[in-house]
Every structure is written in structure tokens, then in C-alpha cells.
Short mmCIF file of C-alpha atoms and ligand atoms in Angstrom, two decimals:
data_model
loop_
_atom_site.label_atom_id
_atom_site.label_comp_id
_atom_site.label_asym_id
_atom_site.label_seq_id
_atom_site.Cartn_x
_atom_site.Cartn_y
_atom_site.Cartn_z
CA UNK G 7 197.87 210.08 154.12
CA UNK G 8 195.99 210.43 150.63
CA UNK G 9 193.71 207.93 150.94
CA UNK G 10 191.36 206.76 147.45
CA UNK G 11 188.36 207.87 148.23
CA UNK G 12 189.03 211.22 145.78
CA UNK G 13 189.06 208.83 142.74
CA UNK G 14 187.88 205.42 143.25
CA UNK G 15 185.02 205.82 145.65
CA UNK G 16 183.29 208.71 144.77
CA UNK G 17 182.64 208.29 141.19
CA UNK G 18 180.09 205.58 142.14
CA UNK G 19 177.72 207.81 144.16
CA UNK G 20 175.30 210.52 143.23
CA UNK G 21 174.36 209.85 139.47
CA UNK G 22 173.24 206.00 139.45
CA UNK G 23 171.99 205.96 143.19
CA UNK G 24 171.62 207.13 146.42
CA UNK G 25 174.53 206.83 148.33
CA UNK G 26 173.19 204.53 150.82
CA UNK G 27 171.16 201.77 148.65
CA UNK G 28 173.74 199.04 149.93
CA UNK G 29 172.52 196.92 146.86
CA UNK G 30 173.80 199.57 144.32
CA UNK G 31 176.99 199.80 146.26
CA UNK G 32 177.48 196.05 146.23
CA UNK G 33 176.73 195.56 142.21
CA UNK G 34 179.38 198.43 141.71
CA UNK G 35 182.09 196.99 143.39
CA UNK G 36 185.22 196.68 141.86
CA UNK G 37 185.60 193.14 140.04
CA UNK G 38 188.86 193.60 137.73
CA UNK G 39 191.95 193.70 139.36
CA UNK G 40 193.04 195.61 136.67
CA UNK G 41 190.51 198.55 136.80
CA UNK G 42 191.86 198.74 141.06
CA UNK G 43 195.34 198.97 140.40
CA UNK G 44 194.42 202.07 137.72
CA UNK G 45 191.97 203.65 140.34
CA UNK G 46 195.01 203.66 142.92
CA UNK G 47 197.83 204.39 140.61
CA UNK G 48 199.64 201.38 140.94
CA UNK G 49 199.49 200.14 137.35
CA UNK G 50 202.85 198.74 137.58
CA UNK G 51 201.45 195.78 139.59
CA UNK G 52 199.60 194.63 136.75
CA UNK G 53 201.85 191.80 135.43
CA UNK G 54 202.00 190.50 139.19
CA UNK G 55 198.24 189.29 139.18
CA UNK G 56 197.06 186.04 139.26
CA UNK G 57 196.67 184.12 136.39
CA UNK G 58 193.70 182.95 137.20
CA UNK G 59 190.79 184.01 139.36
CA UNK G 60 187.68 182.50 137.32
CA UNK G 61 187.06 179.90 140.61
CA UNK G 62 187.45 182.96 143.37
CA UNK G 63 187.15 186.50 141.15
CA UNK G 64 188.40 189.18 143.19
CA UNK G 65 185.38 191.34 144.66
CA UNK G 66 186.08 194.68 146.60
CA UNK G 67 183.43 197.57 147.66
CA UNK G 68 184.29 200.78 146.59
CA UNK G 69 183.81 202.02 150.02
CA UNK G 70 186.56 199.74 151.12
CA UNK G 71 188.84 200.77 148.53
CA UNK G 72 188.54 204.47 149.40
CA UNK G 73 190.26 203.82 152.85
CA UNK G 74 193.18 202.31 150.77
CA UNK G 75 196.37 204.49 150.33
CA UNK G 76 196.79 205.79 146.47
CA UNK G 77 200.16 204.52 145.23
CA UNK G 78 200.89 202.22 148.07
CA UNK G 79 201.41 199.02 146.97
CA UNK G 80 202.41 197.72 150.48
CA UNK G 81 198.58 198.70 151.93
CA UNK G 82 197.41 196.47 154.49
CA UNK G 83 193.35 196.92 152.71
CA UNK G 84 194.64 196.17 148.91
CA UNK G 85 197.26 193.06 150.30
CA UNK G 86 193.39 191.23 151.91
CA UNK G 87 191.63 191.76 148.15
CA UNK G 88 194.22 192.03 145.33
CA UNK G 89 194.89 188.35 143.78
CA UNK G 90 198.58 188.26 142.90
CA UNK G 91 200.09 185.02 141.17
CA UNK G 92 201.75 184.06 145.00
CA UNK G 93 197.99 182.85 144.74
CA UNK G 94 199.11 180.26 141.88
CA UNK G 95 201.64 178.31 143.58
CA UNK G 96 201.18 174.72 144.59
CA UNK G 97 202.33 174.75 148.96
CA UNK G 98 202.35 171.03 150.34
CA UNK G 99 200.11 170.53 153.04
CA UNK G 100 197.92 173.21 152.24
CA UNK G 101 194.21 171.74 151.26
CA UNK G 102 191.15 172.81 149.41
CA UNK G 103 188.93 172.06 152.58
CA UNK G 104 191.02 173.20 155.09
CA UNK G 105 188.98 172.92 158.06
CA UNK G 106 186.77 169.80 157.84
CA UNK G 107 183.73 171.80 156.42
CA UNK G 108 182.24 168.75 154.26
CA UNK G 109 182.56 166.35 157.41
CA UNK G 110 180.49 168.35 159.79
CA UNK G 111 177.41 168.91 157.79
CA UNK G 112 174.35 167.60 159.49
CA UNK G 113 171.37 169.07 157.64
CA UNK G 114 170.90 171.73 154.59
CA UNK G 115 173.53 174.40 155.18
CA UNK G 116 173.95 173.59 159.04
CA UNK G 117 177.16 172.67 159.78
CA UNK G 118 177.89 171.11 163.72
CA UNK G 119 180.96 171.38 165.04
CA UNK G 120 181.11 172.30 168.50
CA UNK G 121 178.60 171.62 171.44
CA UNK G 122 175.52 173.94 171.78
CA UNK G 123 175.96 175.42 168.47
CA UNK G 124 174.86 174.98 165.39
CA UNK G 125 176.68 177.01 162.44
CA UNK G 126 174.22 177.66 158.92
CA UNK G 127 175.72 178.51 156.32
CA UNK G 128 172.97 181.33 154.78
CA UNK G 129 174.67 181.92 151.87
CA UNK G 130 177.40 181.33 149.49
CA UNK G 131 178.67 184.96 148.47
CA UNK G 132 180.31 187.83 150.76
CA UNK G 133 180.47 191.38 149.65
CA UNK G 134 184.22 191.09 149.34
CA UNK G 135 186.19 188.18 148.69
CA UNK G 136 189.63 187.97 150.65
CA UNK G 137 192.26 186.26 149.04
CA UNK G 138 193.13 184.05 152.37
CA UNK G 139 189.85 182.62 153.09
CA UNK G 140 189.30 179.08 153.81
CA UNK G 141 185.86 179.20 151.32
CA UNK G 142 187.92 180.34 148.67
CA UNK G 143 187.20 176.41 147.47
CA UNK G 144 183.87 175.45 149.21
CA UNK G 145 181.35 174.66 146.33
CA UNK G 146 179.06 176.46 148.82
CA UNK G 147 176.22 177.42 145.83
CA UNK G 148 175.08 173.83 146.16
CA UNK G 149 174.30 174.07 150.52
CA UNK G 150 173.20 176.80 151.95
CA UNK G 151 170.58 176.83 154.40
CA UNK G 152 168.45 179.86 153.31
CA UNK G 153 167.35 177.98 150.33
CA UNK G 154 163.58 176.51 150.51
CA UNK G 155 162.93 179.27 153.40
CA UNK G 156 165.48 177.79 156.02
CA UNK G 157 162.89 174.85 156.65
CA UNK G 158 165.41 172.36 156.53
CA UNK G 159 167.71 173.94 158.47
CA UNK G 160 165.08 174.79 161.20
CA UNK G 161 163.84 171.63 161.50
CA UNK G 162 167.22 170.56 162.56
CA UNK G 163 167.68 172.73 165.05
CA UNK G 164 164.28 172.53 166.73
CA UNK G 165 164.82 168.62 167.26
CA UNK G 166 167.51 169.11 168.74
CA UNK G 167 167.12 170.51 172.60
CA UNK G 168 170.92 170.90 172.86
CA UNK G 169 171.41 174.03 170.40
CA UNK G 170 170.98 177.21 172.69
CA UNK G 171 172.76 179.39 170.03
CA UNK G 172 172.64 179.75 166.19
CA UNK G 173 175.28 181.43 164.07
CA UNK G 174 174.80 182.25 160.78
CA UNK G 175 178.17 182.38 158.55
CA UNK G 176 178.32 181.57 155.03
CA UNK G 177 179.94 183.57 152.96
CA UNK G 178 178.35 186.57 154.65
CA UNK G 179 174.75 186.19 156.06
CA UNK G 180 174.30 189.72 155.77
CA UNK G 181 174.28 189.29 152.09
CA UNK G 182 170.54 187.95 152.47
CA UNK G 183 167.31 190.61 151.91
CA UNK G 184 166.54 191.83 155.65
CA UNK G 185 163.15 189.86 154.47
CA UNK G 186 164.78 186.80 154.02
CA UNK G 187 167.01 187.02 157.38
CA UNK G 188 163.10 187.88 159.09
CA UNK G 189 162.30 185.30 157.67
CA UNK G 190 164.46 182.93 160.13
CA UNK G 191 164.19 185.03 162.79
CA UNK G 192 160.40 184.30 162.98
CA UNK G 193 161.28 180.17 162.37
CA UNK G 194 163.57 180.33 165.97
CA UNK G 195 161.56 182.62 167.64
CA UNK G 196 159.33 179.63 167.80
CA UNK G 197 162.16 177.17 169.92
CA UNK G 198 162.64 178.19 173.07
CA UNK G 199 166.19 176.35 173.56
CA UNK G 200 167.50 178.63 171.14
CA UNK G 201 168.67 182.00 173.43
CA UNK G 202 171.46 183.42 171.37
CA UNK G 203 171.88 184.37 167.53
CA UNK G 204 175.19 185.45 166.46
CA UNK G 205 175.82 186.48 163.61
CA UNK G 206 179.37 186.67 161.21
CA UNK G 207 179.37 189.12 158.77
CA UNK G 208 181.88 191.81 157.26
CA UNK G 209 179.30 194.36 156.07
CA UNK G 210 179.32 196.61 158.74
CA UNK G 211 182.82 197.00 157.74
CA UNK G 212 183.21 196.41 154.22
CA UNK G 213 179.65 198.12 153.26
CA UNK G 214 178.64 199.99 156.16
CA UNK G 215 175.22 200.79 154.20
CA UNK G 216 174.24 197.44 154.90
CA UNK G 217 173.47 199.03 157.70
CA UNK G 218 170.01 200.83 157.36
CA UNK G 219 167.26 201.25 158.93
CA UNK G 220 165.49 198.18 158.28
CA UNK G 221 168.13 196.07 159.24
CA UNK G 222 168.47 197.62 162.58
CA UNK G 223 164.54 197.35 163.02
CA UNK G 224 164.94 193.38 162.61
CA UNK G 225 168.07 193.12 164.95
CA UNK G 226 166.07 195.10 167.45
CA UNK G 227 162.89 193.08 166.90
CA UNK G 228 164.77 189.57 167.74
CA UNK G 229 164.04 187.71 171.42
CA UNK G 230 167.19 186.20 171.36
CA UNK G 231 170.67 188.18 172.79
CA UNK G 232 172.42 189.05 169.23
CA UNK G 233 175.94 188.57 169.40
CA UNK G 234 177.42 190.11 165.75
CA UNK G 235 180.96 189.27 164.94
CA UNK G 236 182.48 191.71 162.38
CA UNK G 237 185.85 191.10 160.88
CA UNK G 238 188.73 193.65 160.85
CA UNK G 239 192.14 192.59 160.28
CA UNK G 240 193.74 196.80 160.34
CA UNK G 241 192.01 199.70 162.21
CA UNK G 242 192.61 201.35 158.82
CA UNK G 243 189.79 199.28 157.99
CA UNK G 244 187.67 201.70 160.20
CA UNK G 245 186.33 204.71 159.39
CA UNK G 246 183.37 206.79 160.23
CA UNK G 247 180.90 205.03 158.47
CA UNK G 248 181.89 201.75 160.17
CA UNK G 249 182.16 204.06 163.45
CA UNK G 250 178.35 204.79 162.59
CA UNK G 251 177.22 201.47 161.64
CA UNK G 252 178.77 199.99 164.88
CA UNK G 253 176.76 202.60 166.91
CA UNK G 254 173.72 201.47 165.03
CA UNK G 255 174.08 197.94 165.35
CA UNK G 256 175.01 198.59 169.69
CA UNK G 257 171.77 201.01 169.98
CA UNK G 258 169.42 198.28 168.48
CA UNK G 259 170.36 195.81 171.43
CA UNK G 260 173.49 193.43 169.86
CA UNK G 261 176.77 192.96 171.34
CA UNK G 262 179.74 193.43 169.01
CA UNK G 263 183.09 191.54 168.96
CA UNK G 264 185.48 191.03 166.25
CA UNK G 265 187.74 187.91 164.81
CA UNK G 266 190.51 189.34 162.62
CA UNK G 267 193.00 186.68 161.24
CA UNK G 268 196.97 186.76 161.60
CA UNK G 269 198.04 187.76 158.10
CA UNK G 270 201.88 188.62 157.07
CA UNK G 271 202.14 191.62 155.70
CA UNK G 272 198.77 192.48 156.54
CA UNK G 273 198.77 193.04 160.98
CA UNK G 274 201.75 190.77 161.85
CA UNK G 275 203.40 193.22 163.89
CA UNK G 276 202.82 194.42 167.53
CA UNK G 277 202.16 198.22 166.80
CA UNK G 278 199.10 197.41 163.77
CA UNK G 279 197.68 194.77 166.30
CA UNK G 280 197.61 197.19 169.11
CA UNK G 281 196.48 199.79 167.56
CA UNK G 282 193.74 197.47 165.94
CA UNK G 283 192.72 196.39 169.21
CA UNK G 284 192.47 200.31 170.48
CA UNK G 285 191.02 201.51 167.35
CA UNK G 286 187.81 199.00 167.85
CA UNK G 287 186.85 199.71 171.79
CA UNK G 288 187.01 202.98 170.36
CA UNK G 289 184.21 201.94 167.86
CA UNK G 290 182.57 199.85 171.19
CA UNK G 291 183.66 196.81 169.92
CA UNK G 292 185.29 193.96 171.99
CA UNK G 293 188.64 191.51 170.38
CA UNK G 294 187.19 187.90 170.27
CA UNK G 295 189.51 185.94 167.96
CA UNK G 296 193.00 186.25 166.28
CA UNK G 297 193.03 183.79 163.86
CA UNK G 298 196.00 181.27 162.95
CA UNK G 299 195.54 181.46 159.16
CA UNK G 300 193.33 178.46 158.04
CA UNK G 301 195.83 176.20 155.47
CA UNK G 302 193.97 176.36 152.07
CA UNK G 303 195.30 176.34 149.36
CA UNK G 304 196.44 179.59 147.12
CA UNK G 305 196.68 181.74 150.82
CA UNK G 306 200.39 180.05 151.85
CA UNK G 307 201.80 183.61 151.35
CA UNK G 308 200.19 184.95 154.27
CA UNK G 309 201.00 182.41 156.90
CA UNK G 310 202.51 183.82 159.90
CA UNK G 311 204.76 180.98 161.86
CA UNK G 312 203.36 179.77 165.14
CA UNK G 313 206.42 181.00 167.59
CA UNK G 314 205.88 184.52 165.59
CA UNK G 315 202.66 184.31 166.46
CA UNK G 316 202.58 183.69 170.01
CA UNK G 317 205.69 185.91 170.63
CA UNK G 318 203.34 189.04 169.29
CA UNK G 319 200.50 187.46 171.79
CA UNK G 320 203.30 188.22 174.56
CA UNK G 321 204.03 191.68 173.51
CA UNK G 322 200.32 192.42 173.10
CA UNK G 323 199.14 191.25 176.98
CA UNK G 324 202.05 193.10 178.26
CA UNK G 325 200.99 196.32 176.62
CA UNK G 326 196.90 195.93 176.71
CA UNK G 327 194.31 195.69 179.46
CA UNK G 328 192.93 192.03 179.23
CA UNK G 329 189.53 192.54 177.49
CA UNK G 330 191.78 194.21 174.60
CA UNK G 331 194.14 190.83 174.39
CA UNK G 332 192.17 188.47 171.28
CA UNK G 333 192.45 184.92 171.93
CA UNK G 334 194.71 183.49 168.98
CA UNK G 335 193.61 180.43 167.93
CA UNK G 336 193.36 177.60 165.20
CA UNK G 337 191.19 175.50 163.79
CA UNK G 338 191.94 172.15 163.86
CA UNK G 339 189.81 169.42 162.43
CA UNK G 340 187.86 166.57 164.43
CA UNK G 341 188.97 169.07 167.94
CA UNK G 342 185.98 169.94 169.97
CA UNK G 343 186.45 173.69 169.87
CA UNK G 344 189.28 175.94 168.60
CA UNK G 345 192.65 175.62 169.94
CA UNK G 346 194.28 178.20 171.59
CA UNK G 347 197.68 179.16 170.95
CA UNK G 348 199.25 179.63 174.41
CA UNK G 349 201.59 182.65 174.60
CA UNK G 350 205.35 182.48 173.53
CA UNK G 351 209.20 183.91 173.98
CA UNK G 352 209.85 187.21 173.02
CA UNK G 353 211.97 187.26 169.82
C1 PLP E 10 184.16 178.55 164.67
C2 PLP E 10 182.90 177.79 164.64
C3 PLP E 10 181.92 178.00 165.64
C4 PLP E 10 182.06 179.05 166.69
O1 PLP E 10 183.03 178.74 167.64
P1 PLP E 10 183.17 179.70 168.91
O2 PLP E 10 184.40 179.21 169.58
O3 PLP E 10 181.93 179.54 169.73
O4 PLP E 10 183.30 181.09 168.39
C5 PLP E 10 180.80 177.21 165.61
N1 PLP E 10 180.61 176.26 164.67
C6 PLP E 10 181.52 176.04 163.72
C7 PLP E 10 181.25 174.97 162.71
C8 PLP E 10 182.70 176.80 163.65
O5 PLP E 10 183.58 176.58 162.69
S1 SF4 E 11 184.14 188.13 154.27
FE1 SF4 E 11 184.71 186.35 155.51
S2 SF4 E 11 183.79 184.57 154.48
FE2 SF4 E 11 183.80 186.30 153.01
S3 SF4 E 11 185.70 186.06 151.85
FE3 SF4 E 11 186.15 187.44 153.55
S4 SF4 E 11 186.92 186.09 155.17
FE4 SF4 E 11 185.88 184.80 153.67
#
């Protein structure tokens, strides 16, 4: 396999910075679809981009793109970031807020869904920006709960006796300063109801130098359990700096699952979800969700039909121990909790 990281990956390093200054890493990213296709030879892609990608700019690490296969316009890494004009087309029934976000706001950034938990949204930018994401339309610059120091968001949660877990999503929360997630950490250390903070983030995956030193020291400082829920859709997603920042992450105390979503062309076959399932134990973490792809607009070309979907969830419990099986499920709007997609015929 002749993977990027020759070309595209390693001219960012040395010169400008040290290799593991996350922040570096993340301002170099690659931005123009353009300048990716050149970097992995596949030029001849160019006149299938989108037309437009002002609202939701495409945004890829270069450490991400150096797992990608040079030449390969069928990789499973470049189909998640590269916005092609199937991104353009108008599909009925697909929405711009796909899964009830605006209704379920109760405070600054704190969005309450579900019972127990309370969801704040830290931030409104990730360190990647995948083209099937449901906040590929949330104006989410306007309501995020790290703004004024998380006071309103805190305040919210301390009234109310009910919340025994926070999760912070966004965009990614690991996007924050590791001063500006301590900050928070201090705020619930102070309510007692609160016992677990999990935490959704693709770093550890897309920028595994998010990972330092400091960050671990906060995780490790924390007197809640830390649950952190990374999100990879293809073990070729993993390599050894992931490996590493996984290890990291388990030695300073958190548990580590992973929600990947069903994407066509992407993992919707038995072998690449297997093997994505083997490939993270290996890395100590656990499947949590499989994702039914969230109906927003612009992402209808990676929808994966629901009898295709639970036929692979057959295949995969017949071949996998149980902890390896993910629960696939959707999110439907006004339910209680996700729905769970029971299993289906073999096709
Ligand atoms: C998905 C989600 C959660 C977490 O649900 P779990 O089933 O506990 O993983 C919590 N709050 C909101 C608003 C969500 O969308
Ligand atoms: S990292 Fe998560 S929140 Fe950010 S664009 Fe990707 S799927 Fe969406």
C-alpha cells in the first residue's frame, strides 16, 4: 500500500514547528480541495468538486491525509473529507436540522435530550470537517457553551439534581485550550450529582497530537469516571500515533469507546466493519455506536438502506464476540433515546 504520508504529510513538519504542537498541525491542515487531490495524485477529480463549500469548507489534518492511499480515488479516508458536487444536489426529505438540535436547547450551548444527560455543545469547529455530518448546517458560532467561561451552562446543570453525566460535543470539544476545558472541569467538580464526563471528540484520531501531556494531566486530574468517545468509521483510520494516543488517554484513567457512522462507500461492507471492530480492541477501545446516517442535507450520497444495514448487523454478530458487535442505531427526533435497529435477513 503507498500510503501519502511521503508527500502530503511530511512537508508540514520540521521547518515551521515541532512535530507535536497540535495547534501548528491544525492551522496547516489542508483547506483546498484542490491542493489534496494534487498532494495524492488524483488531479483528475478536480472538475468533480463541489461547487460550493463557502457554508462547510472542507478541512482535513495532514496527519489524516498521510494514512490515505496516493492515487486511490475510491479511499475510504478521502470519500469522509473530499466535497464532491453529489454534495450539491437537492434529496427530498433530507433537512438542514436533521436531528431536532434547535428544539432541545435548554440553556447556552446545553442541549437535553435524553434523561440524566445533559449534552454542551463547547464549541462550533472540529479539526476536520466530514462531508456527512449532521452540523454541516448548525449556525453553531452563535451557542456554544464555553463562551462567558461555561457559567451559563453550569448553572444549568447544577440546578438540576437529575444530570449525573455531562457530555461535551460540539463540533469537537477537544478543539478548546486544555485551560479552557480545566476550566469546566473545576465548575462540575463542585456538583456532586454530576459522576460521569464523557467526552466526543475525533482528535485522538484525526490529530493524535492533541494528545500531549497536558491534556492527559487534566483527564487524569478529573473526579468524575471519563468516558471519551472517539470516532472511526475504517481501521485505516488507525495508525500508530492513534495506537499511542489511545494508550495515553487509557493510562490517565478514561474509558474509550467509539461511534463510527454507516457510510456507503466508506465501511458498508461486512469485511471493513469487522476488521474495524478488530482493529480498535486492538487499540483497547470498545464499539459503542454504528450510526444510521443522520438525513441532512448535501450527505444523501452516503445513505446506506435500512434492510442493508441490519443484514450487515447479522453477518457481524455471527462472526464477532458480543462486546465487538456496535449497536446500530438512529436518531430520531422527539424519541427518548436512540433507536436501535434490530438485526435483519441475510441478503
Ligand atoms: C446522542 C446524544 C446523547 C447521548 O446518548 P447516549 O445514548 O447516552 O450515547 C445525549 N444527548 C444528546 C442531545 C444526544 O444527541
Ligand atoms: S468530527 Fe464529528 S462533529 Fe466534526 S465534522 Fe466530523 S462528524 Fe461532524
Amino acid at each position: 500500500m503507498i500510503l501519502a504520508s511521503s508527500k502530503a504529510a511530511q512537508s508540514t513538519s520540521a521547518a515551521t514547528a515541532p512535530r507535536n504542537d497540535w495547534r501548528e498541525q491544525f492551522r496547516q491542515s489542508f483547506t483546498d480541495p484542490a491542493e489534496l487531490l494534487l498532494a495524492l495524485e488524483l488531479q483528475d477529480l478536480t472538475s468533480q468538486l463541489s461547487a460550493d463549500v463557502r457554508r462547510f469548507p472542507m478541512r482535513v489534518p495532514r496527519a489524516y491525509v498521510a494514512r490515505m492511499r496516493l492515487g486511490d480515488r475510491t479511499d475510504p479516508l478521502l470519500r469522509q473529507v473530499l466535497p464532491l458536487s453529489a454534495e450539491d444536489q437537492i434529496t427530498p426529505g433530507y433537512r438542514l436540522d436533521a436531528v431536532g438540535d434547535h428544539m432541545a436547547r435548554t440553556a447556552q450551548g446545553v442541549l437535553q435530550k435524553y434523561h440524566g444527560r445533559a449534552l454542551l455543545i463547547a464549541t462550533g469547529s472540529c479539526a476536520i470537517n466530514c462531508r456527512y455530518c449532521f452540523r454541516r448546517h448548525y449556525p453553531y458560532s452563535e451557542d456554544t457553551a464555553a463562551t462567558a467561561g461555561w457559567q451559563q451552562a453550569v448553572r444549568r446543570i447544577a440546578e438540576d439534581a437529575s444530570i449525573t453525566e455531562v457530555i461535551l460535543s460540539g463540533g469537537d470539544p477537544l478543539v478548546l485550550s486544555t485551560h479552557k476545558l480545566r476550566e469546566l472541569g473545576d465548575a462540575l467538580a463542585s456538583i456532586p450529582h454530576v459522576r460521569r464526563l464523557r467526552i466526543h471528540t475525533r482528535l485522538p484520531v484525526v490529530l493524535p497530537a492533541r494528545v500531549d501531556a497536558e491534556l492527559c494531566d487534566w483527564v487524569r486530574s478529573l473526579n468524575q469516571r471519563v468516558i471519551i468517545v472517539v470516532h472511526v468509521n475504517h481501521a485505516q483510520e488507525i495508525d500508530n500515533d492513534v495506537s499511542v494516543a489511545c494508550q495515553h488517554l487509557l493510562s490517565a484513567g478514561a474509558s474509550l469507546l467509539n461511534q463510527a457512522v454507516l457510510l456507503k462507500g466508506v465501511n458498508d461492507d461486512p469485511r471493513t466493519l469487522i476488521a474495524l471492530s478488530e482493529r480498535l480492541i486492538d487499540i483497547g477501545v470498545l464499539p459503542y455506536y454504528l450510526h444510521q446516517l443522520d438525513q441532512v442535507q448535501g450527505a444523501a450520497h452516503f445513505a446506506v438502506d435500512d434492510a442493508r444495514a441490519r443484514s450487515l448487523m447479522t453477518l457481524l454478530r455471527r462472526q464477532l464476540p458480543g462486546y465487538l458487535v456496535p449497536r446500530l442505531v438512529r436518531e430520531i427526533e422527539g424519541e427518548p433515546s436512540k433507536t436501535p435497529l434490530t438485526d435483519g435477513q441475510l441478503t
